[in-house]
mmCIF file of C-alpha atoms and ligand atoms in Angstrom:
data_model
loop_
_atom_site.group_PDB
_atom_site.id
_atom_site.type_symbol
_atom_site.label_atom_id
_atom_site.label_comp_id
_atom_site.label_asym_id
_atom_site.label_seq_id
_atom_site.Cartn_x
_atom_site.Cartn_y
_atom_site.Cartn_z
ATOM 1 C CA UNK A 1 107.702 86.504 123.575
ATOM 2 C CA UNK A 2 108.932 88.782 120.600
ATOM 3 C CA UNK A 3 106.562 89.771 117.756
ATOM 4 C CA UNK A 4 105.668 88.057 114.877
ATOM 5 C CA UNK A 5 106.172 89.912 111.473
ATOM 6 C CA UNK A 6 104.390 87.785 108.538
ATOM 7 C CA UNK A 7 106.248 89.142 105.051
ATOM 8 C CA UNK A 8 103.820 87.997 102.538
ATOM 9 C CA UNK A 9 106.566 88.534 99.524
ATOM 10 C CA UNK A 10 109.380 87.476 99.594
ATOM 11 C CA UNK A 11 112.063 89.841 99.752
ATOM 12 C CA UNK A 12 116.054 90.849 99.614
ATOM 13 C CA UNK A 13 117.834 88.859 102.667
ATOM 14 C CA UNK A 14 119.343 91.998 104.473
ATOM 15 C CA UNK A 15 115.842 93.033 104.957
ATOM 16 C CA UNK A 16 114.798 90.071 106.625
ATOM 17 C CA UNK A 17 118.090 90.235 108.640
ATOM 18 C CA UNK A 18 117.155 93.617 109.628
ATOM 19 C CA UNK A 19 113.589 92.698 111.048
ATOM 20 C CA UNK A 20 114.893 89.505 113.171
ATOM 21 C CA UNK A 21 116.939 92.297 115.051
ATOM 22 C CA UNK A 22 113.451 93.391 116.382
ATOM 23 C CA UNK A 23 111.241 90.919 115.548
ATOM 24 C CA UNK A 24 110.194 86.649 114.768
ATOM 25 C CA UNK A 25 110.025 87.133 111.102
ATOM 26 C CA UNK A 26 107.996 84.640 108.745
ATOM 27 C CA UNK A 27 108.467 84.906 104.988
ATOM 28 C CA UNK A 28 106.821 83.738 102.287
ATOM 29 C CA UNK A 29 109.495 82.708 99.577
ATOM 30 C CA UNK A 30 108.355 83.652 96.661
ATOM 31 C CA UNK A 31 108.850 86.800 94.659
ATOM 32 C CA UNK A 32 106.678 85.744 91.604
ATOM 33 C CA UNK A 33 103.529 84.099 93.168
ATOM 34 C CA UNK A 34 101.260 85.399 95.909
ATOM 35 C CA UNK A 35 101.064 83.946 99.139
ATOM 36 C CA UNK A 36 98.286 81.427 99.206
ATOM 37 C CA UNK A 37 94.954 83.272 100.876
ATOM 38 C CA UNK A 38 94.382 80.365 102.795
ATOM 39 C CA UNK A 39 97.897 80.182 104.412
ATOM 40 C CA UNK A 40 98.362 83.831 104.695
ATOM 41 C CA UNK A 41 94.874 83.941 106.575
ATOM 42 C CA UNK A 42 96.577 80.803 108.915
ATOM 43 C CA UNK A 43 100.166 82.775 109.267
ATOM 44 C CA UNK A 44 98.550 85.765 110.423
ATOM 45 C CA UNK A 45 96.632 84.160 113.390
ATOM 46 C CA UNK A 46 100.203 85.111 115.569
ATOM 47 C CA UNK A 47 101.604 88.061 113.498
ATOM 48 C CA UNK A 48 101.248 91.473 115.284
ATOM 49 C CA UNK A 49 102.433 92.989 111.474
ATOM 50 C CA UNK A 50 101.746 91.936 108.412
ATOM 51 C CA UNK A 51 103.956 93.345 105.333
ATOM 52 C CA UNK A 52 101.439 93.029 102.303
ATOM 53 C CA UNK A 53 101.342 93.740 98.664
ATOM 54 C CA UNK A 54 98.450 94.553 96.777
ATOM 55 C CA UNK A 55 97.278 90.614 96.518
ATOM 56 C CA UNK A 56 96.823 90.545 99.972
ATOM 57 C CA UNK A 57 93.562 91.828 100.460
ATOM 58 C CA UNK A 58 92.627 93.098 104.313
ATOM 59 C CA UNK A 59 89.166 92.609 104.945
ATOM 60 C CA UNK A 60 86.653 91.712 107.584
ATOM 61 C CA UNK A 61 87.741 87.413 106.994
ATOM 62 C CA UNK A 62 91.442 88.911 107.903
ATOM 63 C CA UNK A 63 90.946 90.817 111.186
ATOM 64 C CA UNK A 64 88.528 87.426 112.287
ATOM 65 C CA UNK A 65 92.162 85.375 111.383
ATOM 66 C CA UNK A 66 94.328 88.410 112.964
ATOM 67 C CA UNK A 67 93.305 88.757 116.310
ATOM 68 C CA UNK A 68 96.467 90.263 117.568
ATOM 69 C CA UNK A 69 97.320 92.560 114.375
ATOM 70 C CA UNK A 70 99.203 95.811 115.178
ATOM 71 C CA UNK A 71 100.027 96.548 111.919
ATOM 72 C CA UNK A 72 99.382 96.566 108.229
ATOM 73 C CA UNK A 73 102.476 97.906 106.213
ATOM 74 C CA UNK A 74 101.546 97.722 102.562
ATOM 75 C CA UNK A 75 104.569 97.506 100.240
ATOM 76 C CA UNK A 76 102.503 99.948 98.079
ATOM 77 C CA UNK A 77 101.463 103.678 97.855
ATOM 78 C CA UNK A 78 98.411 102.968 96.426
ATOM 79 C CA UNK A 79 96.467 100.678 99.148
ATOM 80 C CA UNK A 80 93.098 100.314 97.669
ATOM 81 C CA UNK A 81 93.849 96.176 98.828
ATOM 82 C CA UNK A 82 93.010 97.603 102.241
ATOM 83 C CA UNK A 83 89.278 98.285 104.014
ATOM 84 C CA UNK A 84 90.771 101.570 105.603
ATOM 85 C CA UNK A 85 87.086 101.467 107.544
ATOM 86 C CA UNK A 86 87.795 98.401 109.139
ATOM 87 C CA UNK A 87 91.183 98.781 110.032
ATOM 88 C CA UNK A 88 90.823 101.578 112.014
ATOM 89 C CA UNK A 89 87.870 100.431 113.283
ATOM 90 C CA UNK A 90 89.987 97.811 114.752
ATOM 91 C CA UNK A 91 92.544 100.338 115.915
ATOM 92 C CA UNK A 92 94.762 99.060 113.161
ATOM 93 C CA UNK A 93 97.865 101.024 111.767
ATOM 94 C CA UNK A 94 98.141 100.872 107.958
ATOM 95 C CA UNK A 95 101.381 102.810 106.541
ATOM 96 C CA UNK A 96 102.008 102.787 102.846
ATOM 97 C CA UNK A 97 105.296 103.724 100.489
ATOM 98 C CA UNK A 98 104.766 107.487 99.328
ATOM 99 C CA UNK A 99 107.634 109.900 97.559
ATOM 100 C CA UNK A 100 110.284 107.044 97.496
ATOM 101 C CA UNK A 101 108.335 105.518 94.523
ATOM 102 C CA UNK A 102 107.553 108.531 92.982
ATOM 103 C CA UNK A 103 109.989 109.669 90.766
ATOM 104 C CA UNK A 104 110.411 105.822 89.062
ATOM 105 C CA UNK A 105 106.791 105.680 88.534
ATOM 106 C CA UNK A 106 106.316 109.090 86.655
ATOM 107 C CA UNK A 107 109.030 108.054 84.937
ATOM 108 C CA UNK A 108 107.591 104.802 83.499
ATOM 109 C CA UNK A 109 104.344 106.428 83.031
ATOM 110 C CA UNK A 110 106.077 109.305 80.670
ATOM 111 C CA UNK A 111 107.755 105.711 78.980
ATOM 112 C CA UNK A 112 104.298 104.010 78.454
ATOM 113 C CA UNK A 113 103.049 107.748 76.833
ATOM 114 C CA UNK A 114 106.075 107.512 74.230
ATOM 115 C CA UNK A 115 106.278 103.505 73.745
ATOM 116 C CA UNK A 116 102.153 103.978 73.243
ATOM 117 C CA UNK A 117 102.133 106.855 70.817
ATOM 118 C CA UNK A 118 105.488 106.049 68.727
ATOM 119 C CA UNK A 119 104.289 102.042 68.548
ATOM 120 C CA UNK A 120 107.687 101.109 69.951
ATOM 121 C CA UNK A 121 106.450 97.717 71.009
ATOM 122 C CA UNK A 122 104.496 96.626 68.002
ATOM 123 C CA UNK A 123 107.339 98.302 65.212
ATOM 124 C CA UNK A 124 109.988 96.021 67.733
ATOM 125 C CA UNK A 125 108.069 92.682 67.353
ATOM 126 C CA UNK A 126 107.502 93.736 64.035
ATOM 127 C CA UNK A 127 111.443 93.446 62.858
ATOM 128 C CA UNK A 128 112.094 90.514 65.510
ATOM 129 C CA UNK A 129 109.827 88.581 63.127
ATOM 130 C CA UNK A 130 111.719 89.122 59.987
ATOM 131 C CA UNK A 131 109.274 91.289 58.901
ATOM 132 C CA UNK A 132 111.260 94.431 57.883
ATOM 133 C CA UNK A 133 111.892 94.191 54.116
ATOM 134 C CA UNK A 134 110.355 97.339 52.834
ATOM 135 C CA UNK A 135 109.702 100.470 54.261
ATOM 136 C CA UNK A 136 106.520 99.020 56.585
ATOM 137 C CA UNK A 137 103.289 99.920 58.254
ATOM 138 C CA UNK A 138 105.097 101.905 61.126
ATOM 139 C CA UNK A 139 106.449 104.602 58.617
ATOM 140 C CA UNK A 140 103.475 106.888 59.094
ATOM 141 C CA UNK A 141 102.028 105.531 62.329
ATOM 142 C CA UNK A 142 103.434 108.067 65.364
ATOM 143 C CA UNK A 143 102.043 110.447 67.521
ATOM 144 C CA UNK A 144 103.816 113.317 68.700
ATOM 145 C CA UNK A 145 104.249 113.676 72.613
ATOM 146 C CA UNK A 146 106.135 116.613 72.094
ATOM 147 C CA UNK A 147 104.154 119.784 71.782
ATOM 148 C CA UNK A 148 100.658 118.178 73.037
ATOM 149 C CA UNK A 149 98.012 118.511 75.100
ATOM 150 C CA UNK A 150 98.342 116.208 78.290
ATOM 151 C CA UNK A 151 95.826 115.357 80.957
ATOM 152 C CA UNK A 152 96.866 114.373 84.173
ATOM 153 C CA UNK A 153 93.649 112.548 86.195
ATOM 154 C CA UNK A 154 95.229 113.022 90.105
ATOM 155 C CA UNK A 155 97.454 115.313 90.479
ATOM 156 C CA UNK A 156 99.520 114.315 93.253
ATOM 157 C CA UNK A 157 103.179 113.229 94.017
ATOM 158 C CA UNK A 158 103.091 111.038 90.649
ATOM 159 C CA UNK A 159 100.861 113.498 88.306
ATOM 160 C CA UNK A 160 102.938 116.469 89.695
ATOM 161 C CA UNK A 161 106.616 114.269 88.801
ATOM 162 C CA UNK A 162 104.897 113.447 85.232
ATOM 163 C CA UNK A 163 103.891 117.424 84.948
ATOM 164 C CA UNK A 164 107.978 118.300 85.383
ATOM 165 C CA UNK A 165 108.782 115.762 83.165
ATOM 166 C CA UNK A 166 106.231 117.017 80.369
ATOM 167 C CA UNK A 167 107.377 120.390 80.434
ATOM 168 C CA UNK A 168 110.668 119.417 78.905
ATOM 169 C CA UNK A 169 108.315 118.390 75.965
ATOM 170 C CA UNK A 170 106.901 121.554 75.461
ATOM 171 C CA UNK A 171 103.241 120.129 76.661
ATOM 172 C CA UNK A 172 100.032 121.737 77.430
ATOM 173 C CA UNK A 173 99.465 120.421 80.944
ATOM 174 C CA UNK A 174 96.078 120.219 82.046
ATOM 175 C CA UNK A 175 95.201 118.046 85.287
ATOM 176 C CA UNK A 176 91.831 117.446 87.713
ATOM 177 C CA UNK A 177 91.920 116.882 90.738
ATOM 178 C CA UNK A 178 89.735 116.241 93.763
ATOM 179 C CA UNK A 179 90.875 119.493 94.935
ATOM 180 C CA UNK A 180 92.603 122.139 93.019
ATOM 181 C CA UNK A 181 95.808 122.907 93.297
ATOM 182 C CA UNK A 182 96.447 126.393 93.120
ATOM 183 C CA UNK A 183 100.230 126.052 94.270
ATOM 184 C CA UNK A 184 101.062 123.380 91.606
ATOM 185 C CA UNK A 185 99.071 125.412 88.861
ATOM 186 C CA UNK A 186 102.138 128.313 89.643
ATOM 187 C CA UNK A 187 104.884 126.139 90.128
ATOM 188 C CA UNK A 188 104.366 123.743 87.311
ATOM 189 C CA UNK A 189 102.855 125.693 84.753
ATOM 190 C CA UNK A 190 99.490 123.553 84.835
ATOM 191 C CA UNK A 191 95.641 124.398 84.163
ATOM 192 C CA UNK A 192 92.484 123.112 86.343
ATOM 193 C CA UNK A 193 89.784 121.508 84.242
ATOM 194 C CA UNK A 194 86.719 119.509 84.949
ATOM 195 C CA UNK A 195 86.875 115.972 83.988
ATOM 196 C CA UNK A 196 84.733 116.340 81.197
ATOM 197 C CA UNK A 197 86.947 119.551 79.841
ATOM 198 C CA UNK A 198 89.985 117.346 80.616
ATOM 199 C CA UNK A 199 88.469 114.674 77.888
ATOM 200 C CA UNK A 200 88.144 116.889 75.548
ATOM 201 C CA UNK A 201 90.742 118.809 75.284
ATOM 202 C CA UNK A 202 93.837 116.056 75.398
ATOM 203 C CA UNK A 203 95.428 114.066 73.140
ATOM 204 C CA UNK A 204 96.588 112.205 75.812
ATOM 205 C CA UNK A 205 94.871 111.534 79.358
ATOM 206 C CA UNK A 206 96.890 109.880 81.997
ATOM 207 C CA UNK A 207 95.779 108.523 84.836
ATOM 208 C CA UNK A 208 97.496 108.718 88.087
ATOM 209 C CA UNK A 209 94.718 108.361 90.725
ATOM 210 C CA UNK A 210 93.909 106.457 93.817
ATOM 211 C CA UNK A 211 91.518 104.033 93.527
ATOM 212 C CA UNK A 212 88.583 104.578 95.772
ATOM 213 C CA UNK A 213 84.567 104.146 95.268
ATOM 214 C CA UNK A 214 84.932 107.912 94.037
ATOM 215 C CA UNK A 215 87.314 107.097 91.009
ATOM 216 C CA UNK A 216 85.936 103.283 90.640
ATOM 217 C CA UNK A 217 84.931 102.533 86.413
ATOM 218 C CA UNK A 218 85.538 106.545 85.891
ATOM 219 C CA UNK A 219 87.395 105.873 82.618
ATOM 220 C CA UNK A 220 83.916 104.009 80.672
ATOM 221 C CA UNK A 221 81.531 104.290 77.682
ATOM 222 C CA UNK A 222 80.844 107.492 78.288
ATOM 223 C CA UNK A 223 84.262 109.234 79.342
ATOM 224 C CA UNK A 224 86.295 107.462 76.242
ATOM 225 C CA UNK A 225 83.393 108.945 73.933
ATOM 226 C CA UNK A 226 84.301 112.415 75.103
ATOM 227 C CA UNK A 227 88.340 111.812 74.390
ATOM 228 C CA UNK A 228 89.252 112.925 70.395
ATOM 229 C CA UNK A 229 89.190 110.148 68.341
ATOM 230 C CA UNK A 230 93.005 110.733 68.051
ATOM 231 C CA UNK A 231 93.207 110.170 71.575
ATOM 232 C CA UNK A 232 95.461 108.094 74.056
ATOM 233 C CA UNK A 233 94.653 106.578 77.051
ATOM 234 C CA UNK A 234 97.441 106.098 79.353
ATOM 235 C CA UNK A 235 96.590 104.575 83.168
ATOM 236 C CA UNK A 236 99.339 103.951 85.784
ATOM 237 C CA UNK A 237 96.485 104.362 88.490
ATOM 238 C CA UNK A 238 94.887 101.005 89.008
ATOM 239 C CA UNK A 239 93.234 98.558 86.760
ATOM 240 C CA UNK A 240 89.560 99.133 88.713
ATOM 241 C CA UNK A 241 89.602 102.993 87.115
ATOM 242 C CA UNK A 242 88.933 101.333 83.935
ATOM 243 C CA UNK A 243 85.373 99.356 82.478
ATOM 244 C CA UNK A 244 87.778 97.385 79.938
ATOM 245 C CA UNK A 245 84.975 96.115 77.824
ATOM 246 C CA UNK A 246 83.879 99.924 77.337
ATOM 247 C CA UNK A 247 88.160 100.434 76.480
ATOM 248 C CA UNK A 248 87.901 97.501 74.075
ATOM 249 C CA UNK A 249 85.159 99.385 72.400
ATOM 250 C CA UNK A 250 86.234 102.402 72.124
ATOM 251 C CA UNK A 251 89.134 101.334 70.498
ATOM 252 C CA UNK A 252 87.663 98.822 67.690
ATOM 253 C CA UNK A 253 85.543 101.318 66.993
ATOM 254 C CA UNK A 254 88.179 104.495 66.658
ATOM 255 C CA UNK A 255 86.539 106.723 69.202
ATOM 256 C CA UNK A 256 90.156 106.637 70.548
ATOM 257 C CA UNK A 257 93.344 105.649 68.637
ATOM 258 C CA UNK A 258 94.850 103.339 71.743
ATOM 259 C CA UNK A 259 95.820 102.901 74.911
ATOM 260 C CA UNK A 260 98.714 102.088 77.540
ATOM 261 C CA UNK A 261 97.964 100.537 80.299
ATOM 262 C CA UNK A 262 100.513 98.941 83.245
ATOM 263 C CA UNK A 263 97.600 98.460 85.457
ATOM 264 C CA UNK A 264 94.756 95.973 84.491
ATOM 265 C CA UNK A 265 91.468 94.887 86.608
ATOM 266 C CA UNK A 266 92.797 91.468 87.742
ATOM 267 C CA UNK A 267 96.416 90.991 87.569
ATOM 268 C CA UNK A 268 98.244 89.078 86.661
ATOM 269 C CA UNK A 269 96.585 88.535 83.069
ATOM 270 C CA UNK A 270 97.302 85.636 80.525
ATOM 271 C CA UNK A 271 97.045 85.237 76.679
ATOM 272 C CA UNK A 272 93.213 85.240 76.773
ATOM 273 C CA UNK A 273 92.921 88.551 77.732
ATOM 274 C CA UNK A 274 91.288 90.249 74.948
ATOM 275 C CA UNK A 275 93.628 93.221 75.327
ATOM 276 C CA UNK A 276 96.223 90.876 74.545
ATOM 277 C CA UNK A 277 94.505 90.622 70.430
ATOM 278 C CA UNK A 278 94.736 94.686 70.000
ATOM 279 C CA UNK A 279 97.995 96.040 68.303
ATOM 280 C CA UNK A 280 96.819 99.894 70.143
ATOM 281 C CA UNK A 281 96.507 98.868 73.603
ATOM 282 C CA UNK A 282 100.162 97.839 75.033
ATOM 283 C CA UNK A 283 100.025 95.924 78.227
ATOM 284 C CA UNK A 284 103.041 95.765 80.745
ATOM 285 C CA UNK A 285 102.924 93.897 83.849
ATOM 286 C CA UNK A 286 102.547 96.728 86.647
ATOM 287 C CA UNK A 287 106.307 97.731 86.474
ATOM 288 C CA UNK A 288 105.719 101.382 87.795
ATOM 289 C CA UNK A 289 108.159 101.379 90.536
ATOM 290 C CA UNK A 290 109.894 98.405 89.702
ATOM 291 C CA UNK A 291 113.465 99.744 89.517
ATOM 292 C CA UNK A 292 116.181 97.729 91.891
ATOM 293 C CA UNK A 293 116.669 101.170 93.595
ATOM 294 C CA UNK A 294 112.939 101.955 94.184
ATOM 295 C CA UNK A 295 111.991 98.802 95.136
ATOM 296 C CA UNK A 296 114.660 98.498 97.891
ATOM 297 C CA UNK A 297 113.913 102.111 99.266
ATOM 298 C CA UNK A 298 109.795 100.592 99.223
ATOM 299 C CA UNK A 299 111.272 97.463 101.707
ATOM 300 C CA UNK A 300 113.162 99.542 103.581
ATOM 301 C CA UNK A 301 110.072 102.176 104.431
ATOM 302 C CA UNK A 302 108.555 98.573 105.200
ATOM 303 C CA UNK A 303 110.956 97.752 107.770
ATOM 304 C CA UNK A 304 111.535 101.017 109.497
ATOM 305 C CA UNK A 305 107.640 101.797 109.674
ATOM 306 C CA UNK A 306 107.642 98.165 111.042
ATOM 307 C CA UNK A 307 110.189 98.623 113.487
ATOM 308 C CA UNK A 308 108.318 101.941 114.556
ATOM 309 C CA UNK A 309 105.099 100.358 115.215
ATOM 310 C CA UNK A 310 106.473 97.483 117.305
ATOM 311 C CA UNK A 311 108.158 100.086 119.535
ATOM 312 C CA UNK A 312 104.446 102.347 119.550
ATOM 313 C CA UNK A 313 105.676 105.182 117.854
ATOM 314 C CA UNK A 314 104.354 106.956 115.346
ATOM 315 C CA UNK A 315 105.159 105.242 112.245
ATOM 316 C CA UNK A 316 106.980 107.271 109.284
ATOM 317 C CA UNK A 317 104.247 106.854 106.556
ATOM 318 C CA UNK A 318 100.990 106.191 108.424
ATOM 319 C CA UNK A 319 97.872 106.307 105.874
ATOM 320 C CA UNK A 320 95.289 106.146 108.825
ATOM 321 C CA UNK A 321 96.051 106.380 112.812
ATOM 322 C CA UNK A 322 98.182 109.078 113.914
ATOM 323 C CA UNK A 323 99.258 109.408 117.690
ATOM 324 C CA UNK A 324 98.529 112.653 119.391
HETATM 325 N N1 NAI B 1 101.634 101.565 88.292
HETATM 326 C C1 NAI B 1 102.305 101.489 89.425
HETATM 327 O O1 NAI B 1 103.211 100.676 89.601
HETATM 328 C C2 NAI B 1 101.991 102.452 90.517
HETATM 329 C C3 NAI B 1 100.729 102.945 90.673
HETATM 330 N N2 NAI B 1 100.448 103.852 91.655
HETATM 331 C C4 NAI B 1 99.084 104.384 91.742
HETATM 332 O O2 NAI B 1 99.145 105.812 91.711
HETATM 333 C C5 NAI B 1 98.297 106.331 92.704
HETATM 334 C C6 NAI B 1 98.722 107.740 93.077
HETATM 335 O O3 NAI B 1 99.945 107.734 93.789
HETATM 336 P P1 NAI B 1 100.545 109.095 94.398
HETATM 337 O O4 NAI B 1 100.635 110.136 93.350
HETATM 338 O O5 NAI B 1 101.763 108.754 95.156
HETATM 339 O O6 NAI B 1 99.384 109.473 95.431
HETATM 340 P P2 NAI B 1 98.976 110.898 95.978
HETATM 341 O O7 NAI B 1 98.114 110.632 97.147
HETATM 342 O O8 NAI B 1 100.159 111.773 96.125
HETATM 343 O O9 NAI B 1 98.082 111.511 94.791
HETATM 344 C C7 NAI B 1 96.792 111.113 94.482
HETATM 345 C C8 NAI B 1 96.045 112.333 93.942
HETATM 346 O O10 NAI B 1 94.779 111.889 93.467
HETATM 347 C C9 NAI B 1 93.811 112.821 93.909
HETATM 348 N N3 NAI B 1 92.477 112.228 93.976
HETATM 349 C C10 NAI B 1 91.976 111.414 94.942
HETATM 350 N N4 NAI B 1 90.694 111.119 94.671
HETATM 351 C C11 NAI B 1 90.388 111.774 93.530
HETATM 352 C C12 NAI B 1 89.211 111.886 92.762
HETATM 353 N N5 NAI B 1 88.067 111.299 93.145
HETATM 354 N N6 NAI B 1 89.238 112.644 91.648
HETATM 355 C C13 NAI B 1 90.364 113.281 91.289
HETATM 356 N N7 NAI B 1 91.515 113.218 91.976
HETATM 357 C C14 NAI B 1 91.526 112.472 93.087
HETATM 358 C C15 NAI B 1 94.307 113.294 95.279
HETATM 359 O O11 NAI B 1 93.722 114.532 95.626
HETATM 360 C C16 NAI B 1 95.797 113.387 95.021
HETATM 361 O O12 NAI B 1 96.157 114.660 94.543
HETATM 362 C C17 NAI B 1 98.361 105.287 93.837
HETATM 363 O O13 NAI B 1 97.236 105.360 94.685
HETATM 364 C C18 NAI B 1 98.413 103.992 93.059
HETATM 365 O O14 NAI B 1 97.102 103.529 92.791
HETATM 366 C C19 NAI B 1 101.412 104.272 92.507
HETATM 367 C C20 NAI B 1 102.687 103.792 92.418
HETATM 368 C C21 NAI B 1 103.092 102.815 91.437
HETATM 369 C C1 PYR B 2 103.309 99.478 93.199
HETATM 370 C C2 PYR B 2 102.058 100.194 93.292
HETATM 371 O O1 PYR B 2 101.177 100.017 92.489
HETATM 372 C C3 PYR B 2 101.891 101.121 94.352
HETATM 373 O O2 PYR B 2 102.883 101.445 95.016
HETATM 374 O O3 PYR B 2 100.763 101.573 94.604
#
């Protein structure tokens, strides 16, 4: 009997194509709305891979459903939707989407920096509405990105891509990092700082970390109070970095002049959001590597590490198990 490969989003056809070559291949046909937990749960009873997103969450109720899972290939770099503990406890491959995604998302995080600090999207909605009969509020209400002091949180394949692309803006760079990054600090032209230096010094801090226990809440009460009240707080990390109620606060109450954000604790989010009421905190749906070229080189990653694993070879982007 072939393999069963459960694609929990749906995706371009000559993907699909490509996997029946190898593989019995069930889809689930929608690209807006996530699988249903209790059918994906049901579909992966048979499937020796699953291709997830970050809805699908792969805990211990999964591997009781999966008994015969080979392989979890997350259409993501990040994979924080994954107990890494469990799966390899379970001898499970998980592979991921590094460097092809990389370029596209420093690239929207270096948009979200200039759309936050110039008030693109509020001075936009602002004519749309008819509003533009005088010279109006957004006269006087930029920041400059050019010649300021940046502060990368996680400097890795994304932080280093948003470092390049800052230097053609004349920016300070300053980044931490679990590890420094002595290397990076040469090439790039960047400084090591604690966190709490990092705060301090930037007028804008960007984050562009995993999300793990370690980095869980790290942006809260506490860490906003430390950023100048000039401040902005940019996150293309993960919505979990943030305590949004402590965000909120800090900035009603001008400890930090806004925020862009294209991460969010539990996406998606609707109009009751409270984010949603606040003119400095500009909310986009998650569209970090959502470019028609990125997005295809993501599937096809997805297919080949796939492929890879139903043939027991090592995989091209494992995150856990490597063979020896
Ligand atoms: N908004 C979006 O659409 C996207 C978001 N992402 C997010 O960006 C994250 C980073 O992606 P990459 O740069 O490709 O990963 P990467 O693995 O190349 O870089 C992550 C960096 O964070 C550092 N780090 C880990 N734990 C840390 C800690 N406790 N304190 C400080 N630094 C720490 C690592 O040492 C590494 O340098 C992903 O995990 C994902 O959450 C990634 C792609 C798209
Ligand atoms: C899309 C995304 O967030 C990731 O690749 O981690």
């Amino acid at each position: 009997m072939r393999d069963k490969v459960l694609v929990a989003r749906q995706v371009p056809d000559a993907f699909i194509e490509q996997l029946k070559q190898f593989s019995e291949v069930e889809v689930w046909q929608s690209e807006l709305n996530p699988m249903p937990r209790a059918l994906f749960l049901e579909k992966s009873k048979d499937a020796t891979v699953v291709i997830t997103t970050l809805s699908e969450k792969i805990d211990q109720t999964f591997f009781e459903h999966a008994k015969h899972i080979k392989g979890i290939v997350n259409l993501a770099v990040g994979f924080d939707n994954i107990d890494m503990k469990l799966a390899t406890e379970n001898g499970v491959i998980v592979t991921n989407t590094p460097d092809v995604l990389t370029e596209t998302t420093a690239e929207l995080g270096l948009t979200l920096m200039l759309t936050t600090a110039r008030r693109i999207v509020e001075a936009a909605r602002y004519v749309q509405e008819g509003n533009w009969k005088s010279w109006g509020p957004y006269l006087l209400a930029g920041k400059d990105v050019y010649g300021s002091v940046v502060g990368i949180y996680g400097m890795g394949s994304i932080g280093e891509a948003l470092a390049r692309r800052l230097q053609g803006f004349n920016c300070k760079i300053l980044y931490h990092n679990r590890t420094r990054k002595e290397d990076s600090e040469r090439t790039l032209n960047v400084e090591y700082r604690t966190l709490d230096e990092l705060l301090n010094e930037s007028d804008f801090v960007i984050c562009t970390a995993p999300l793990t226990e370690q980095t869980k809440g790290i942006f809260n009460r506490t860490a906003f109070k430390q950023m100048k009240n000039t401040g902005v707080f940019i996150n293309i990390g993960r919505g979990g970095h943030v305590i949004e109620d402590d965000l909120i606060e800090a900035v009603k109450s001008g400890e930090i002049l806004g925020a862009g954000l294209d991460v969010v604790e539990n996406e998606p989010i609707n109009e009751t959001h409270p984010f949603l009421d606040m003119e400095q905190i500009i909310v986009l749906p998650h569209i970090g590597s959502s470019t028609v070229q990125t997005r295809n080189k993501m599937v096809q990653l997805c297919v080949d590490n796939t492929k890879k694993i139903l043939e027991d070879e090592e995989p091209i982007t494992p995150v856990n198990i490597k063979k020896t």
